[in-house]
Short mmCIF file of C-alpha atoms in Angstrom, two decimals:
data_model
loop_
_atom_site.label_atom_id
_atom_site.label_comp_id
_atom_site.label_asym_id
_atom_site.label_seq_id
_atom_site.Cartn_x
_atom_site.Cartn_y
_atom_site.Cartn_z
CA UNK A 1 71.88 47.06 108.77
CA UNK A 2 73.71 45.82 111.65
CA UNK A 3 73.03 48.88 113.60
CA UNK A 4 75.57 49.26 116.46
CA UNK A 5 78.02 46.84 114.92
CA UNK A 6 78.54 49.03 112.05
CA UNK A 7 80.37 51.47 114.42
CA UNK A 8 83.04 48.66 114.48
CA UNK A 9 82.78 47.08 111.06
CA UNK A 10 81.91 49.74 108.45
CA UNK A 11 84.98 51.14 106.71
CA UNK A 12 83.22 53.66 104.69
CA UNK A 13 82.03 56.30 107.27
CA UNK A 14 84.00 57.37 110.31
CA UNK A 15 83.00 60.46 112.44
CA UNK A 16 80.83 61.85 109.33
CA UNK A 17 83.77 61.61 106.83
CA UNK A 18 84.00 59.49 103.79
CA UNK A 19 87.00 57.13 103.60
CA UNK A 20 88.25 55.21 100.66
CA UNK A 21 87.74 51.37 101.28
CA UNK A 22 91.08 50.08 102.77
CA UNK A 23 92.23 46.64 101.45
CA UNK A 24 94.61 45.99 104.26
CA UNK A 25 94.72 42.62 105.71
CA UNK A 26 93.11 44.01 108.94
CA UNK A 27 90.35 45.51 106.91
CA UNK A 28 89.72 42.39 105.04
CA UNK A 29 89.60 40.59 108.23
CA UNK A 30 86.91 42.98 109.66
CA UNK A 31 84.79 42.66 106.32
CA UNK A 32 84.88 38.78 106.72
CA UNK A 33 83.84 38.92 110.24
CA UNK A 34 80.81 41.41 109.33
CA UNK A 35 79.90 39.01 106.72
CA UNK A 36 79.84 36.00 109.20
CA UNK A 37 77.66 38.02 111.51
CA UNK A 38 75.40 39.16 108.74
CA UNK A 39 74.97 35.38 107.93
CA UNK A 40 74.08 34.44 111.57
CA UNK A 41 71.93 37.29 112.23
CA UNK A 42 69.87 37.50 108.98
CA UNK A 43 69.10 33.76 108.42
CA UNK A 44 67.07 32.84 106.58
CA UNK A 45 66.80 36.26 104.79
CA UNK A 46 67.16 39.96 105.58
CA UNK A 47 63.24 40.02 106.23
CA UNK A 48 63.53 37.46 109.12
CA UNK A 49 61.50 39.88 111.28
CA UNK A 50 58.47 38.69 109.28
CA UNK A 51 58.57 35.39 111.27
CA UNK A 52 57.91 37.20 114.39
CA UNK A 53 55.51 39.86 113.13
CA UNK A 54 53.16 38.16 110.72
CA UNK A 55 49.57 38.90 111.00
CA UNK A 56 48.32 37.15 114.19
CA UNK A 57 44.76 38.89 113.89
CA UNK A 58 43.97 36.16 111.44
CA UNK A 59 42.10 32.99 112.72
CA UNK A 60 44.27 30.59 110.55
CA UNK A 61 42.04 27.71 111.40
CA UNK A 62 39.56 29.01 108.92
CA UNK A 63 41.80 28.21 105.95
CA UNK A 64 42.15 24.80 104.23
CA UNK A 65 45.54 25.58 102.66
CA UNK A 66 48.71 27.45 103.55
CA UNK A 67 50.74 28.38 100.37
CA UNK A 68 54.29 29.69 100.89
CA UNK A 69 56.34 30.76 98.02
CA UNK A 70 60.26 31.58 97.53
CA UNK A 71 61.78 33.83 97.23
CA UNK A 72 62.01 35.01 100.06
CA UNK A 73 62.49 31.82 101.89
CA UNK A 74 61.34 33.49 104.97
CA UNK A 75 57.94 32.80 103.73
CA UNK A 76 58.56 29.28 104.28
CA UNK A 77 59.30 29.81 107.84
CA UNK A 78 56.46 31.92 108.49
CA UNK A 79 54.14 29.13 107.00
CA UNK A 80 55.87 26.50 109.30
CA UNK A 81 55.27 28.65 112.46
CA UNK A 82 51.55 29.00 111.52
CA UNK A 83 51.27 25.44 110.74
CA UNK A 84 52.69 24.39 114.07
CA UNK A 85 50.94 26.97 116.04
CA UNK A 86 47.40 26.42 114.70
CA UNK A 87 47.75 22.75 113.37
CA UNK A 88 45.74 23.81 110.28
CA UNK A 89 45.36 23.12 106.80
CA UNK A 90 47.75 21.43 104.19
CA UNK A 91 50.93 23.22 103.57
CA UNK A 92 51.98 23.76 99.95
CA UNK A 93 55.46 25.06 99.33
CA UNK A 94 56.38 26.56 95.96
CA UNK A 95 60.14 26.55 95.19
CA UNK A 96 62.33 28.01 92.43
CA UNK A 97 65.93 27.27 92.92
CA UNK A 98 66.90 24.54 95.42
CA UNK A 99 67.98 26.47 98.58
CA UNK A 100 71.15 24.60 99.19
CA UNK A 101 72.31 25.36 95.40
CA UNK A 102 71.45 28.98 95.27
CA UNK A 103 74.50 30.94 94.00
CA UNK A 104 73.73 33.78 96.20
CA UNK A 105 74.55 32.10 99.42
CA UNK A 106 77.76 30.62 100.44
CA UNK A 107 79.83 29.74 103.72
CA UNK A 108 77.92 29.40 106.78
CA UNK A 109 74.48 30.27 105.16
CA UNK A 110 74.94 27.36 102.72
CA UNK A 111 75.31 24.85 105.41
CA UNK A 112 72.47 26.14 107.55
CA UNK A 113 70.44 26.22 104.28
CA UNK A 114 71.11 22.65 103.34
CA UNK A 115 69.65 21.45 106.74
CA UNK A 116 66.86 23.87 106.89
CA UNK A 117 65.87 22.85 103.43
CA UNK A 118 65.53 19.32 104.31
CA UNK A 119 63.38 20.12 107.33
CA UNK A 120 60.98 22.34 105.29
CA UNK A 121 60.55 19.73 102.66
CA UNK A 122 59.87 16.99 105.38
CA UNK A 123 56.98 19.06 106.95
CA UNK A 124 55.41 20.08 103.58
CA UNK A 125 52.17 18.37 102.42
CA UNK A 126 52.81 19.31 98.89
CA UNK A 127 56.11 20.55 97.11
CA UNK A 128 55.83 22.43 93.84
CA UNK A 129 58.78 23.48 91.70
CA UNK A 130 58.49 26.19 89.07
CA UNK A 131 61.14 24.43 86.79
CA UNK A 132 60.40 20.98 85.37
CA UNK A 133 64.19 20.03 85.22
CA UNK A 134 64.36 21.14 88.87
CA UNK A 135 61.60 18.95 89.81
CA UNK A 136 63.12 15.93 87.89
CA UNK A 137 66.45 16.43 89.69
CA UNK A 138 64.90 16.96 93.23
CA UNK A 139 62.81 13.91 92.94
CA UNK A 140 65.93 11.88 92.46
CA UNK A 141 67.77 13.59 95.15
CA UNK A 142 65.07 13.34 97.72
CA UNK A 143 63.31 10.08 97.03
CA UNK A 144 61.54 9.98 100.44
CA UNK A 145 59.61 13.19 99.46
CA UNK A 146 59.47 12.62 95.72
CA UNK A 147 55.59 11.44 96.00
CA UNK A 148 54.52 14.91 97.27
CA UNK A 149 56.66 16.76 94.58
CA UNK A 150 54.99 18.26 91.49
CA UNK A 151 55.62 20.93 88.85
CA UNK A 152 53.65 24.18 88.40
CA UNK A 153 55.40 26.62 86.14
CA UNK A 154 55.75 30.34 86.71
CA UNK A 155 53.54 32.22 84.29
CA UNK A 156 53.86 35.46 82.59
CA UNK A 157 52.81 38.43 84.58
CA UNK A 158 51.37 40.57 81.58
CA UNK A 159 50.32 39.72 78.17
CA UNK A 160 52.13 41.59 75.32
CA UNK A 161 50.21 41.23 72.04
CA UNK A 162 50.82 44.52 70.19
CA UNK A 163 51.74 45.22 66.68
CA UNK A 164 55.30 46.57 66.08
CA UNK A 165 56.21 48.69 63.39
CA UNK A 166 59.57 47.49 61.86
CA UNK A 167 62.15 50.35 61.81
CA UNK A 168 65.38 50.52 59.97
CA UNK A 169 66.88 48.12 62.41
CA UNK A 170 65.79 44.85 64.13
CA UNK A 171 66.02 45.37 67.83
CA UNK A 172 67.05 42.54 70.18
CA UNK A 173 66.48 43.11 73.68
CA UNK A 174 67.87 41.40 76.91
CA UNK A 175 66.64 42.13 80.26
CA UNK A 176 68.74 40.79 83.23
CA UNK A 177 72.26 40.02 84.44
CA UNK A 178 75.10 38.88 81.98
CA UNK A 179 77.59 37.34 84.18
CA UNK A 180 77.77 33.96 86.11
CA UNK A 181 78.67 31.78 83.06
CA UNK A 182 76.39 33.61 80.47
CA UNK A 183 78.70 34.02 77.35
CA UNK A 184 77.62 36.58 74.86
CA UNK A 185 80.74 36.65 72.95
CA UNK A 186 79.43 34.32 70.02
CA UNK A 187 76.42 36.54 69.60
CA UNK A 188 78.28 39.71 69.33
CA UNK A 189 80.55 38.34 66.56
CA UNK A 190 77.60 36.82 64.65
CA UNK A 191 75.71 40.03 64.67
CA UNK A 192 78.80 41.85 63.53
CA UNK A 193 79.28 39.53 60.63
CA UNK A 194 75.62 39.78 59.70
CA UNK A 195 75.31 43.54 59.79
CA UNK A 196 78.28 43.86 57.42
CA UNK A 197 76.38 41.92 54.72
CA UNK A 198 72.83 43.20 55.29
CA UNK A 199 71.14 46.45 54.51
CA UNK A 200 68.91 46.17 57.67
CA UNK A 201 70.93 45.68 60.82
CA UNK A 202 70.42 43.87 64.19
CA UNK A 203 70.79 46.11 67.12
CA UNK A 204 71.27 44.80 70.73
CA UNK A 205 69.81 46.63 73.84
CA UNK A 206 70.74 45.27 77.18
CA UNK A 207 68.77 46.39 80.30
CA UNK A 208 70.52 45.06 83.38
CA UNK A 209 74.11 44.52 85.07
CA UNK A 210 77.07 43.20 83.51
CA UNK A 211 80.54 42.30 85.14
CA UNK A 212 83.42 44.62 84.45
CA UNK A 213 84.98 42.22 81.68
CA UNK A 214 81.63 42.03 79.89
CA UNK A 215 81.45 45.73 80.03
CA UNK A 216 84.72 46.09 78.41
CA UNK A 217 83.84 43.57 75.82
CA UNK A 218 80.66 45.28 74.88
CA UNK A 219 82.68 48.50 74.21
CA UNK A 220 84.03 46.79 71.30
CA UNK A 221 80.81 46.32 69.66
CA UNK A 222 79.37 49.85 70.57
CA UNK A 223 78.15 50.45 66.96
CA UNK A 224 75.19 47.97 67.41
CA UNK A 225 75.20 47.43 71.35
CA UNK A 226 73.82 49.73 74.00
CA UNK A 227 74.17 48.94 77.71
CA UNK A 228 71.38 50.36 79.72
CA UNK A 229 70.46 50.69 83.40
CA UNK A 230 68.17 48.09 84.91
CA UNK A 231 64.49 49.06 84.64
CA UNK A 232 61.18 48.58 86.33
CA UNK A 233 58.98 45.88 85.44
CA UNK A 234 56.44 48.53 83.96
CA UNK A 235 59.13 49.80 81.84
CA UNK A 236 60.15 46.07 80.61
CA UNK A 237 56.65 45.64 79.25
CA UNK A 238 57.21 48.86 76.99
CA UNK A 239 60.71 47.42 76.06
CA UNK A 240 59.05 44.22 74.82
CA UNK A 241 56.51 46.31 72.72
CA UNK A 242 59.48 48.03 70.99
CA UNK A 243 61.55 44.95 70.52
CA UNK A 244 61.66 42.74 67.52
CA UNK A 245 63.43 39.87 69.31
CA UNK A 246 63.91 38.90 72.89
CA UNK A 247 67.08 37.35 73.79
CA UNK A 248 67.43 34.30 76.39
CA UNK A 249 70.85 33.22 77.47
CA UNK A 250 71.12 30.05 79.40
CA UNK A 251 72.63 29.80 82.93
CA UNK A 252 76.08 28.27 83.47
CA UNK A 253 76.36 24.69 82.27
CA UNK A 254 74.86 22.14 84.42
CA UNK A 255 72.19 24.58 85.82
CA UNK A 256 68.70 23.17 85.90
CA UNK A 257 66.69 26.24 86.80
CA UNK A 258 64.70 28.20 84.07
CA UNK A 259 65.16 32.05 84.37
CA UNK A 260 61.83 33.66 85.06
CA UNK A 261 62.38 36.12 82.20
CA UNK A 262 61.74 33.21 79.67
CA UNK A 263 58.13 32.87 81.02
CA UNK A 264 57.60 36.59 80.53
CA UNK A 265 58.84 36.23 76.99
CA UNK A 266 56.25 33.40 76.70
CA UNK A 267 53.51 36.19 77.18
CA UNK A 268 54.41 38.23 74.14
CA UNK A 269 54.06 37.82 70.39
CA UNK A 270 57.81 38.62 69.79
CA UNK A 271 60.44 36.38 68.33
CA UNK A 272 62.58 34.77 70.93
CA UNK A 273 66.10 33.92 70.33
CA UNK A 274 67.36 31.31 72.88
CA UNK A 275 71.02 30.60 73.09
CA UNK A 276 72.08 27.50 75.04
CA UNK A 277 75.40 25.84 75.97
CA UNK A 278 73.95 22.35 75.65
CA UNK A 279 71.22 21.29 73.23
CA UNK A 280 70.57 18.11 75.09
CA UNK A 281 70.26 19.11 78.78
CA UNK A 282 66.87 19.25 80.47
CA UNK A 283 66.52 23.04 80.35
CA UNK A 284 67.12 23.07 76.45
CA UNK A 285 64.77 20.06 75.91
CA UNK A 286 62.06 22.02 77.88
CA UNK A 287 62.67 25.08 75.82
CA UNK A 288 62.68 22.93 72.54
CA UNK A 289 59.44 21.48 73.38
CA UNK A 290 57.67 24.70 73.79
CA UNK A 291 58.22 25.22 70.05
CA UNK A 292 58.20 28.97 70.67
CA UNK A 293 61.84 29.97 70.27
CA UNK A 294 64.63 29.96 67.84
CA UNK A 295 66.99 27.82 69.72
CA UNK A 296 70.70 27.62 69.00
CA UNK A 297 73.77 26.21 70.33
CA UNK A 298 76.20 28.99 71.61
CA UNK A 299 78.30 29.03 68.65
CA UNK A 300 79.26 31.94 66.35
CA UNK A 301 78.66 30.19 63.10
CA UNK A 302 75.41 28.59 64.20
CA UNK A 303 73.93 31.88 65.61
CA UNK A 304 74.89 33.46 62.49
CA UNK A 305 72.90 31.04 60.46
CA UNK A 306 69.85 31.62 62.73
CA UNK A 307 69.69 35.39 62.18
CA UNK A 308 68.48 34.75 58.68
CA UNK A 309 65.76 32.78 60.08
CA UNK A 310 64.92 35.42 62.83
CA UNK A 311 64.68 37.99 60.06
CA UNK A 312 62.14 36.03 58.08
CA UNK A 313 60.22 35.36 61.35
CA UNK A 314 60.04 38.98 62.06
CA UNK A 315 58.71 40.01 58.86
CA UNK A 316 56.09 37.12 58.85
CA UNK A 317 54.94 38.28 62.36
CA UNK A 318 53.31 34.97 63.09
CA UNK A 319 54.34 34.34 66.78
CA UNK A 320 51.86 34.48 69.61
CA UNK A 321 51.72 34.35 73.26
CA UNK A 322 51.63 30.75 74.83
CA UNK A 323 48.23 30.52 76.54
CA UNK A 324 49.25 27.63 78.83
CA UNK A 325 51.43 30.14 80.69
CA UNK A 326 48.76 32.60 81.42
CA UNK A 327 47.78 33.44 84.99
CA UNK A 328 44.36 31.58 84.56
CA UNK A 329 45.98 28.31 83.30
CA UNK A 330 48.71 28.56 86.04
CA UNK A 331 46.00 28.97 88.64
CA UNK A 332 43.94 25.84 87.27
CA UNK A 333 47.31 23.90 87.49
CA UNK A 334 48.08 24.96 91.11
CA UNK A 335 44.51 24.04 92.17
CA UNK A 336 44.53 20.75 90.42
CA UNK A 337 47.93 19.90 91.99
CA UNK A 338 46.66 20.23 95.54
#
């Protein structure tokens, strides 16, 4: 909240009465100003107060390492303050998306993030990226710091290794956002074709957020697609148990970050259908090398041909969790890297 500033910039509430959002030029200007103020006030993130209010009762000189992990980026700023104040330990930074390239920021925040990220990387004793393609790219981009960069993947948070009784339909589940360049059209058409010729059908359950265009598109295939609300992690584990196939959709073309849900999929014994735009980019090569997915180019005919393979895989039930992404293995990799 912007507290007293909301009195001047909030268009929804006035004198206790609800007003429809006004799209006049004047109101657009006010919303733009409010957005700029938020970018200034809440940098690096909305939890910026943490930088002032971290636990000062701890004697940080007793510690050998400080490990800060994004998101939120504020964690890196807290660690930077502790490092400077106590001159203690080696500072290990764990990064997901490079900050400057985060699709969630723009304008003033993007400019500030560019310079703040360089400062943070310079001060780190060790920099770890959770995506191997991201590490490779950042080493080329920041040659001065490449020697202290390394790769430690995100692991799965819970192992799902349960038996699944196959029902009349094969259930494909997707958890997350379907927007920002993720194209589901070819999958929908492929499933529709497959279901017309097969006694046992594929059914797609989506748990997450879609843009309006995608929602309208899903309506055309509502006989085998259901859009559900986003759910908690505990519920997601139950969804994995009740699914036959877990769906992975690659990010927009050119992206090099691996969505975290893929690592959670690796913790299951369910089949994984990985639909990618480019079979030869770094993310696709990483997925291929795990030898754990049915990977296919985002093309209707190619996806259709893989659905037969998926059915055979489901019936055989010979998939298993990848132990190298368990919490124990990730912890060992982290400790060995520092």
